[in-house]
GROMACS .gro file of C-alpha atoms in nm:
model
  222
    1UNK     CA    1  11.603   6.203   7.370
    2UNK     CA    2  11.637   6.507   7.205
    3UNK     CA    3  11.570   6.885   7.411
    4UNK     CA    4  11.291   6.947   7.193
    5UNK     CA    5  11.010   6.704   7.122
    6UNK     CA    6  10.684   6.704   6.924
    7UNK     CA    7  10.407   6.561   7.157
    8UNK     CA    8  10.127   6.431   7.068
    9UNK     CA    9   9.789   6.337   7.323
   10UNK     CA   10   9.710   6.080   7.503
   11UNK     CA   11   9.494   5.981   7.798
   12UNK     CA   12   9.415   6.136   8.169
   13UNK     CA   13   9.408   5.926   8.531
   14UNK     CA   14   9.019   5.857   8.604
   15UNK     CA   15   9.007   6.035   8.926
   16UNK     CA   16   9.121   6.402   8.929
   17UNK     CA   17   9.096   6.759   9.141
   18UNK     CA   18   9.158   7.042   8.901
   19UNK     CA   19   9.260   7.426   9.059
   20UNK     CA   20   9.228   7.718   8.901
   21UNK     CA   21   8.899   7.526   8.736
   22UNK     CA   22   8.761   7.875   8.621
   23UNK     CA   23   8.999   8.002   8.448
   24UNK     CA   24   9.060   8.017   8.074
   25UNK     CA   25   9.314   7.703   8.090
   26UNK     CA   26   9.133   7.522   8.378
   27UNK     CA   27   8.770   7.550   8.185
   28UNK     CA   28   8.960   7.329   7.929
   29UNK     CA   29   9.105   7.070   8.182
   30UNK     CA   30   8.813   7.029   8.306
   31UNK     CA   31   8.628   6.953   7.981
   32UNK     CA   32   8.897   6.782   7.805
   33UNK     CA   33   8.978   6.579   8.084
   34UNK     CA   34   8.590   6.473   8.139
   35UNK     CA   35   8.565   6.380   7.707
   36UNK     CA   36   8.883   6.151   7.803
   37UNK     CA   37   8.609   6.005   8.101
   38UNK     CA   38   8.786   6.109   8.392
   39UNK     CA   39   8.609   6.199   8.724
   40UNK     CA   40   8.670   6.523   8.804
   41UNK     CA   41   8.638   6.716   9.134
   42UNK     CA   42   8.698   7.116   9.080
   43UNK     CA   43   8.784   7.319   9.319
   44UNK     CA   44   8.612   7.674   9.301
   45UNK     CA   45   8.604   8.028   9.494
   46UNK     CA   46   8.195   8.001   9.453
   47UNK     CA   47   7.957   7.821   9.293
   48UNK     CA   48   7.839   8.134   9.048
   49UNK     CA   49   8.193   8.173   8.898
   50UNK     CA   50   8.146   7.743   8.802
   51UNK     CA   51   7.884   7.782   8.514
   52UNK     CA   52   8.001   7.573   8.193
   53UNK     CA   53   8.194   7.296   8.445
   54UNK     CA   54   7.851   7.071   8.420
   55UNK     CA   55   7.997   6.734   8.454
   56UNK     CA   56   8.265   6.810   8.716
   57UNK     CA   57   8.185   6.811   9.101
   58UNK     CA   58   8.225   7.150   9.277
   59UNK     CA   59   8.396   7.178   9.580
   60UNK     CA   60   8.396   7.572   9.708
   61UNK     CA   61   8.637   7.697   9.925
   62UNK     CA   62   8.958   7.821   9.951
   63UNK     CA   63   9.297   7.715   9.735
   64UNK     CA   64   9.464   7.828  10.037
   65UNK     CA   65   9.313   7.643  10.281
   66UNK     CA   66   9.512   7.257  10.325
   67UNK     CA   67   9.164   7.117  10.546
   68UNK     CA   68   8.959   7.239  10.215
   69UNK     CA   69   9.256   7.087   9.979
   70UNK     CA   70   9.203   6.755  10.188
   71UNK     CA   71   8.876   6.722  10.130
   72UNK     CA   72   8.901   6.799   9.798
   73UNK     CA   73   9.159   6.546   9.742
   74UNK     CA   74   8.958   6.244   9.864
   75UNK     CA   75   8.989   5.962   9.633
   76UNK     CA   76   9.197   6.147   9.395
   77UNK     CA   77   9.486   5.999   9.212
   78UNK     CA   78   9.626   6.323   9.070
   79UNK     CA   79   9.567   6.709   9.051
   80UNK     CA   80   9.649   6.955   8.775
   81UNK     CA   81   9.680   7.331   8.917
   82UNK     CA   82   9.570   7.593   8.643
   83UNK     CA   83   9.567   7.819   8.900
   84UNK     CA   84   9.610   8.233   8.820
   85UNK     CA   85   9.644   8.564   8.955
   86UNK     CA   86   9.577   8.882   8.802
   87UNK     CA   87   9.870   9.154   8.661
   88UNK     CA   88  10.002   9.352   8.981
   89UNK     CA   89  10.243   9.610   8.911
   90UNK     CA   90  10.292   9.732   9.257
   91UNK     CA   91  10.146   9.478   9.509
   92UNK     CA   92  10.364   9.158   9.589
   93UNK     CA   93  10.178   8.821   9.514
   94UNK     CA   94  10.138   8.551   9.719
   95UNK     CA   95   9.847   8.359   9.674
   96UNK     CA   96  10.049   8.094   9.392
   97UNK     CA   97  10.331   7.982   9.677
   98UNK     CA   98  10.127   7.992   9.963
   99UNK     CA   99   9.832   7.767   9.749
  100UNK     CA  100  10.116   7.498   9.629
  101UNK     CA  101  10.235   7.480   9.991
  102UNK     CA  102   9.934   7.368  10.139
  103UNK     CA  103   9.852   7.189   9.816
  104UNK     CA  104  10.159   6.994   9.883
  105UNK     CA  105  10.122   6.954  10.256
  106UNK     CA  106   9.722   6.796  10.172
  107UNK     CA  107   9.840   6.574   9.913
  108UNK     CA  108  10.104   6.466  10.170
  109UNK     CA  109   9.863   6.362  10.372
  110UNK     CA  110   9.606   6.221  10.137
  111UNK     CA  111   9.876   5.970   9.989
  112UNK     CA  112   9.807   6.148   9.676
  113UNK     CA  113  10.147   6.189   9.423
  114UNK     CA  114  10.085   6.308   9.108
  115UNK     CA  115  10.046   6.695   9.070
  116UNK     CA  116  10.123   6.912   8.745
  117UNK     CA  117  10.123   7.258   8.780
  118UNK     CA  118  10.106   7.515   8.510
  119UNK     CA  119  10.286   7.810   8.542
  120UNK     CA  120  10.437   8.011   8.237
  121UNK     CA  121  10.731   8.164   8.005
  122UNK     CA  122  10.933   8.335   8.236
  123UNK     CA  123  10.954   8.150   8.501
  124UNK     CA  124  11.278   8.024   8.659
  125UNK     CA  125  11.494   7.953   8.343
  126UNK     CA  126  11.274   8.005   8.089
  127UNK     CA  127  11.281   8.394   8.222
  128UNK     CA  128  11.458   8.616   7.880
  129UNK     CA  129  11.293   8.387   7.649
  130UNK     CA  130  10.953   8.559   7.559
  131UNK     CA  131  11.004   8.777   7.307
  132UNK     CA  132  11.087   9.140   7.283
  133UNK     CA  133  10.755   9.304   7.361
  134UNK     CA  134  10.729   9.014   7.699
  135UNK     CA  135  11.050   9.011   7.852
  136UNK     CA  136  11.109   9.417   7.748
  137UNK     CA  137  10.738   9.558   7.839
  138UNK     CA  138  10.480   9.346   8.007
  139UNK     CA  139  10.689   9.182   8.206
  140UNK     CA  140  10.915   9.436   8.419
  141UNK     CA  141  10.584   9.718   8.427
  142UNK     CA  142  10.295   9.429   8.480
  143UNK     CA  143  10.413   9.051   8.535
  144UNK     CA  144  10.715   9.070   8.776
  145UNK     CA  145  10.562   9.061   9.086
  146UNK     CA  146  10.316   8.740   8.968
  147UNK     CA  147  10.610   8.575   8.835
  148UNK     CA  148  10.844   8.612   9.158
  149UNK     CA  149  10.567   8.428   9.331
  150UNK     CA  150  10.546   8.153   9.020
  151UNK     CA  151  10.895   8.143   9.136
  152UNK     CA  152  10.828   8.069   9.479
  153UNK     CA  153  10.562   7.843   9.372
  154UNK     CA  154  10.783   7.646   9.143
  155UNK     CA  155  11.044   7.596   9.446
  156UNK     CA  156  10.787   7.457   9.650
  157UNK     CA  157  10.698   7.179   9.386
  158UNK     CA  158  11.074   7.106   9.319
  159UNK     CA  159  11.100   7.064   9.721
  160UNK     CA  160  10.814   6.866   9.806
  161UNK     CA  161  10.919   6.499   9.730
  162UNK     CA  162  10.571   6.471   9.511
  163UNK     CA  163  10.563   6.348   9.185
  164UNK     CA  164  10.566   6.668   8.988
  165UNK     CA  165  10.581   6.798   8.611
  166UNK     CA  166  10.631   7.161   8.587
  167UNK     CA  167  10.430   7.266   8.247
  168UNK     CA  168  10.567   7.675   8.141
  169UNK     CA  169  10.354   7.735   7.807
  170UNK     CA  170  10.459   8.042   7.585
  171UNK     CA  171  10.233   8.289   7.544
  172UNK     CA  172   9.879   8.207   7.586
  173UNK     CA  173   9.636   8.247   7.289
  174UNK     CA  174   9.235   8.166   7.269
  175UNK     CA  175   9.303   8.004   6.914
  176UNK     CA  176   9.198   7.633   6.857
  177UNK     CA  177   9.465   7.365   6.913
  178UNK     CA  178   9.650   7.217   6.663
  179UNK     CA  179   9.637   6.836   6.832
  180UNK     CA  180  10.063   6.866   6.930
  181UNK     CA  181  10.281   7.093   7.102
  182UNK     CA  182  10.672   7.120   7.098
  183UNK     CA  183  10.816   7.062   7.430
  184UNK     CA  184  11.171   7.252   7.485
  185UNK     CA  185  11.456   7.172   7.767
  186UNK     CA  186  11.694   7.355   7.601
  187UNK     CA  187  11.577   7.682   7.539
  188UNK     CA  188  11.904   7.860   7.430
  189UNK     CA  189  11.773   7.898   7.027
  190UNK     CA  190  11.390   7.982   7.201
  191UNK     CA  191  11.289   8.359   7.161
  192UNK     CA  192  10.899   8.371   7.178
  193UNK     CA  193  10.657   8.242   7.069
  194UNK     CA  194  10.299   8.098   7.146
  195UNK     CA  195  10.075   7.810   7.217
  196UNK     CA  196   9.670   7.774   7.237
  197UNK     CA  197   9.530   7.715   7.568
  198UNK     CA  198   9.325   7.414   7.452
  199UNK     CA  199   9.669   7.284   7.366
  200UNK     CA  200   9.830   7.327   7.709
  201UNK     CA  201   9.508   7.211   7.857
  202UNK     CA  202   9.581   6.845   7.700
  203UNK     CA  203   9.964   6.854   7.739
  204UNK     CA  204   9.911   6.914   8.091
  205UNK     CA  205   9.666   6.623   8.113
  206UNK     CA  206   9.879   6.403   7.933
  207UNK     CA  207  10.124   6.405   8.194
  208UNK     CA  208   9.928   6.284   8.477
  209UNK     CA  209  10.032   5.944   8.300
  210UNK     CA  210  10.341   5.958   8.138
  211UNK     CA  211  10.737   6.021   8.275
  212UNK     CA  212  10.843   6.165   8.032
  213UNK     CA  213  10.857   6.492   8.218
  214UNK     CA  214  10.907   6.360   8.542
  215UNK     CA  215  11.052   6.632   8.789
  216UNK     CA  216  11.111   6.851   8.470
  217UNK     CA  217  10.983   7.197   8.354
  218UNK     CA  218  10.949   7.189   7.991
  219UNK     CA  219  10.845   7.529   7.760
  220UNK     CA  220  10.564   7.436   7.529
  221UNK     CA  221  10.473   7.638   7.203
  222UNK     CA  222  10.383   7.516   6.871
   0.00000   0.00000   0.00000
């Protein structure tokens, strides 16, 4: 198979847990999963932030709490994590790696194997491929602590023994989706690019059934 592939969108498992469900991408994951007929549980920090997640069953709690995660995972087939954290130019970030470590433990305890984790361009070997503005300004000035934690997050998943896929979107936009994305494994000729949150959500849900990118970390862009 070529390193760059075009992906149309498919269907998702029937029972999923979504983390980061109140974020821009997470809300679209919840909505699209419900539209596909999935039974969705959304873990949220507070009910007030969960407006717009109608159709999902809400579990209120901290994504870093393994006991909360085990309760939310009961009866689930798979997990999509779209957890994010604000830019942090001065402080170290640990939320993403701490939550992922807790999630891996909870999934193993509950016998749930499939996890799709959304990180972003700039993580792992995608560093340096975001284009001039992202690589030279945004990343070093605002995002380096966030991405250090994304790297820890990815490392935890790689060593987890779970059936994982890491999805690294290019620069996110709120434009309407195009219905397909390009997925890159070889980034040697990739510099910059964007993709809509809507198409990221679709691609992430597809990975709950497909094994094309199992144990791999594609970068996706238009």
